[in-house]
Each structure stands twice: as structure tokens, then as C-alpha cells.
PDB file of C-alpha atoms in Angstrom:
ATOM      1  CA  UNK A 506      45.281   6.856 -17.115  1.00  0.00           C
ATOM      2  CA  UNK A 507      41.853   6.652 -16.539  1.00  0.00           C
ATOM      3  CA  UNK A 508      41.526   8.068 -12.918  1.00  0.00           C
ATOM      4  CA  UNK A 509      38.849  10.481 -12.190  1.00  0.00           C
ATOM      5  CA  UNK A 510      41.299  12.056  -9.531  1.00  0.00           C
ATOM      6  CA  UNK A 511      44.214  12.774 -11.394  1.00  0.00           C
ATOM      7  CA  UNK A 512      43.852  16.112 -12.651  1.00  0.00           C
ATOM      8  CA  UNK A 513      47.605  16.450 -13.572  1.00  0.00           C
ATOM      9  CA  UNK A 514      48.024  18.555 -16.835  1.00  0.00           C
ATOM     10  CA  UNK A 515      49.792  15.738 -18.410  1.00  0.00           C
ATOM     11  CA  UNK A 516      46.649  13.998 -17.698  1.00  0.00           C
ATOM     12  CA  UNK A 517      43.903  16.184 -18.712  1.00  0.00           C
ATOM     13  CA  UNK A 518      42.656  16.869 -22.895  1.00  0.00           C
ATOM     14  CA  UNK A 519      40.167  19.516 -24.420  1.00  0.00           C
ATOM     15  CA  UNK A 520      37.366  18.060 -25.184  1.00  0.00           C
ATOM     16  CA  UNK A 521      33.450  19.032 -26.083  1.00  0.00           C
ATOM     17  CA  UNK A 522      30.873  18.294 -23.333  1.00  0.00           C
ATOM     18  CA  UNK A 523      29.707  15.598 -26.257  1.00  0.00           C
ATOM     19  CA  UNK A 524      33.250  13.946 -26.584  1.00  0.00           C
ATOM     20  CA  UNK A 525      33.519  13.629 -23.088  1.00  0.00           C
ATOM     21  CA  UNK A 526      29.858  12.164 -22.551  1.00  0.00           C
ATOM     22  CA  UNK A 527      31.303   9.284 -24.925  1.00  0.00           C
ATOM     23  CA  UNK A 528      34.586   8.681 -23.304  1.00  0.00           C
ATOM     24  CA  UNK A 529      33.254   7.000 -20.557  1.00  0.00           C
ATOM     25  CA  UNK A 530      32.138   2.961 -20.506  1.00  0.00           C
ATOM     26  CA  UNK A 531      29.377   2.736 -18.029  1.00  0.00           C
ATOM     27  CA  UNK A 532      28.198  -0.638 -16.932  1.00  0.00           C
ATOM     28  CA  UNK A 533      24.563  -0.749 -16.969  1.00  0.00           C
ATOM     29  CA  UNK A 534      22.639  -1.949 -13.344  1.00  0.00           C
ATOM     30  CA  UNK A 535      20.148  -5.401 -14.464  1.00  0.00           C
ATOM     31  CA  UNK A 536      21.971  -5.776 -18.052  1.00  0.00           C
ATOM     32  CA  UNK A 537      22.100  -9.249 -19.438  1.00  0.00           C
ATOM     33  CA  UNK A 538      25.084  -8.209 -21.012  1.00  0.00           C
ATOM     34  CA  UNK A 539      29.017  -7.273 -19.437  1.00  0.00           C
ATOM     35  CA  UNK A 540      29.300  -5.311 -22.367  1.00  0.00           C
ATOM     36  CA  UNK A 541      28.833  -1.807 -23.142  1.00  0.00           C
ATOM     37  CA  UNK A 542      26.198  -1.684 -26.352  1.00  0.00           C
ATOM     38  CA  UNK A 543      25.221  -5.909 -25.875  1.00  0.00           C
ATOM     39  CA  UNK A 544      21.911  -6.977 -25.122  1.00  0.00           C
ATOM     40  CA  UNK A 545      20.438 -10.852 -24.899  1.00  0.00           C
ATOM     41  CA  UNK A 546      18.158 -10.740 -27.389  1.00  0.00           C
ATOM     42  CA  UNK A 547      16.513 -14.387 -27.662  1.00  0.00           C
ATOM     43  CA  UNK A 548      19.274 -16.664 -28.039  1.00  0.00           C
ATOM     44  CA  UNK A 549      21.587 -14.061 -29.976  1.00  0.00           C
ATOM     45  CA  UNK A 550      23.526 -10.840 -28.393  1.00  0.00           C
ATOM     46  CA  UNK A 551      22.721  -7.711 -30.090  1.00  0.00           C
ATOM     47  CA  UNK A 552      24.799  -4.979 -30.677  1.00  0.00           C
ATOM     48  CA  UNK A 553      23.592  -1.129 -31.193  1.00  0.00           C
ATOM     49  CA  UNK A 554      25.358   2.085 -30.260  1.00  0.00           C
ATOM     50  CA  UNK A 555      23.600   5.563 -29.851  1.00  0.00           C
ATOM     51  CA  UNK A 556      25.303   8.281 -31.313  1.00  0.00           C
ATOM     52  CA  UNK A 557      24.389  11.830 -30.662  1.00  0.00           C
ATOM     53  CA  UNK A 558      20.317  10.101 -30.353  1.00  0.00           C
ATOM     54  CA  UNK A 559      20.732   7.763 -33.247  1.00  0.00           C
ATOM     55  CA  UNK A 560      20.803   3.941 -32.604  1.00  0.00           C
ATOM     56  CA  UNK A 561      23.051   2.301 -35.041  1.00  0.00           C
ATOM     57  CA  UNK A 562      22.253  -1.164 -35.258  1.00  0.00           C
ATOM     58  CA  UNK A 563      25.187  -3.680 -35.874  1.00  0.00           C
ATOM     59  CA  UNK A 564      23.435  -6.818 -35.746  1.00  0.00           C
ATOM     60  CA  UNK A 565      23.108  -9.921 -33.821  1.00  0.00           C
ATOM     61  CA  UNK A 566      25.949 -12.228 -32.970  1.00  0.00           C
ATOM     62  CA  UNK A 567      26.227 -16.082 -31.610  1.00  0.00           C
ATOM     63  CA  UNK A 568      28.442 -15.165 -28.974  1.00  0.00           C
ATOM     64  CA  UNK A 569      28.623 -11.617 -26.595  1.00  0.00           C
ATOM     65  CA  UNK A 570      32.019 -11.214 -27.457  1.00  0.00           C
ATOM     66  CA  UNK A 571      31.408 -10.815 -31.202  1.00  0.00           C
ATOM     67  CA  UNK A 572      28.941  -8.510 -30.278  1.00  0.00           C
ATOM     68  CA  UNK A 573      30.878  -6.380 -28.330  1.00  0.00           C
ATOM     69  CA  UNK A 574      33.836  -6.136 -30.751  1.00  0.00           C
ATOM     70  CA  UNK A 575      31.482  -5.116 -33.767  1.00  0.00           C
ATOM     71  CA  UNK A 576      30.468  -2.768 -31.342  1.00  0.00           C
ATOM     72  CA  UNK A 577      33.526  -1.545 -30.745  1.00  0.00           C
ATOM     73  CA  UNK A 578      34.798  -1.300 -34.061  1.00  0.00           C
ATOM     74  CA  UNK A 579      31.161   0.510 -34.771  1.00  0.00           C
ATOM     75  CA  UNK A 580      32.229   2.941 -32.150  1.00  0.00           C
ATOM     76  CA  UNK A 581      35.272   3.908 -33.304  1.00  0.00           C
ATOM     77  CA  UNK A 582      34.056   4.429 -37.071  1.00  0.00           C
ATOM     78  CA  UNK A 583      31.698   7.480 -35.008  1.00  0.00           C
ATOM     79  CA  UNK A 584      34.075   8.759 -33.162  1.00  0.00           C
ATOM     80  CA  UNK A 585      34.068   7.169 -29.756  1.00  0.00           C
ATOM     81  CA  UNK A 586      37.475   7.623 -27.745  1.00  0.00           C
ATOM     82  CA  UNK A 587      39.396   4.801 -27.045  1.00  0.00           C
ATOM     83  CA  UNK A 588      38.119   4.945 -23.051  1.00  0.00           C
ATOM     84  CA  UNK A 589      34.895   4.114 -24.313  1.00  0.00           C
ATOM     85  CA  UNK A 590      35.456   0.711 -25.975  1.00  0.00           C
ATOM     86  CA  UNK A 591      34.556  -2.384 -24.117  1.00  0.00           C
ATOM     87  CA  UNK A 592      37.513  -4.591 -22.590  1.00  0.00           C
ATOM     88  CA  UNK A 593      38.119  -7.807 -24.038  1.00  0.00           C
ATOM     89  CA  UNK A 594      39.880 -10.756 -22.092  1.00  0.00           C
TER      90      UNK A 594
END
């Protein structure tokens, strides 16, 4: 359910400290982007994920939004849980 808090059985998984390090979307402080993985780069948004210390570069996109689904689609080929993925409106 995605509460820190509720540590109801129901609500709790086994997971590796790695798996769990990737679960979490974390909005980065001074980012041009809302996105997890999407930078401003010129006047394209680029999208990269880091996987266990590898950047995998997806490319650059018109608009943040088709960055941030590549990346999420990128994210889910390595493995990333579904908490992870960015939120589209």
C-alpha cells in the first residue's frame, strides 16, 4: 500500500537489501525533471536508469513524459518493482 508504517504481515514481502533499494521512487532535490530517471538535457529530456552501477541509457525524448515512460518500461525489463516506476497523469 505503499506506507512506510504499515508493517502488517499482509503488507510486508521478502526481499534482498538490492530489491528493496529499487522499490523506492525518490524525487531528487534541484532536478529539472518530476521524473524519476529524466534529466533536461538541452532542449530534449533524457532518460537513463542505473542498475546495480550501470547507467543504461534510453535516449532522448521531445517531451518528459516520453522520457519517463521509456524509462519505465526500461526499468521493468531490469527488474525494478512496480513501486519504483514513475506516476503518470
Amino acid at each position: 500500500d505503499g506506507d512506510p508504517t504499515n508493517n502488517n504481515l499482509s503488507n510486508l514481502r521478502w526481499v534482498t537489501a538490492k530489491e528493496n533499494s529499487r522499490a523506492f521512487n525518490r524525487n531528487q532535490r534541484n532536478s529539472s525533471s518530476m521524473y524519476r530517471g529524466v534529466q533536461k538535457c538541452g532542449n530534449k529530456w533524457r532518460a537513463r536508469v542505473i542498475c546495480d552501477g550501470i547507467p543504461h541509457d534510453i535516449g532522448r525524448f521531445k517531451y518528459e513524459s516520453s522520457a519517463a515512460i521509456a524509462w519505465n518500461n526500461r526499468a521493468i525489463e531490469l527488474g525494478f518493482s512496480k513501486e519504483a516506476l514513475n506516476k503518470l497523469f
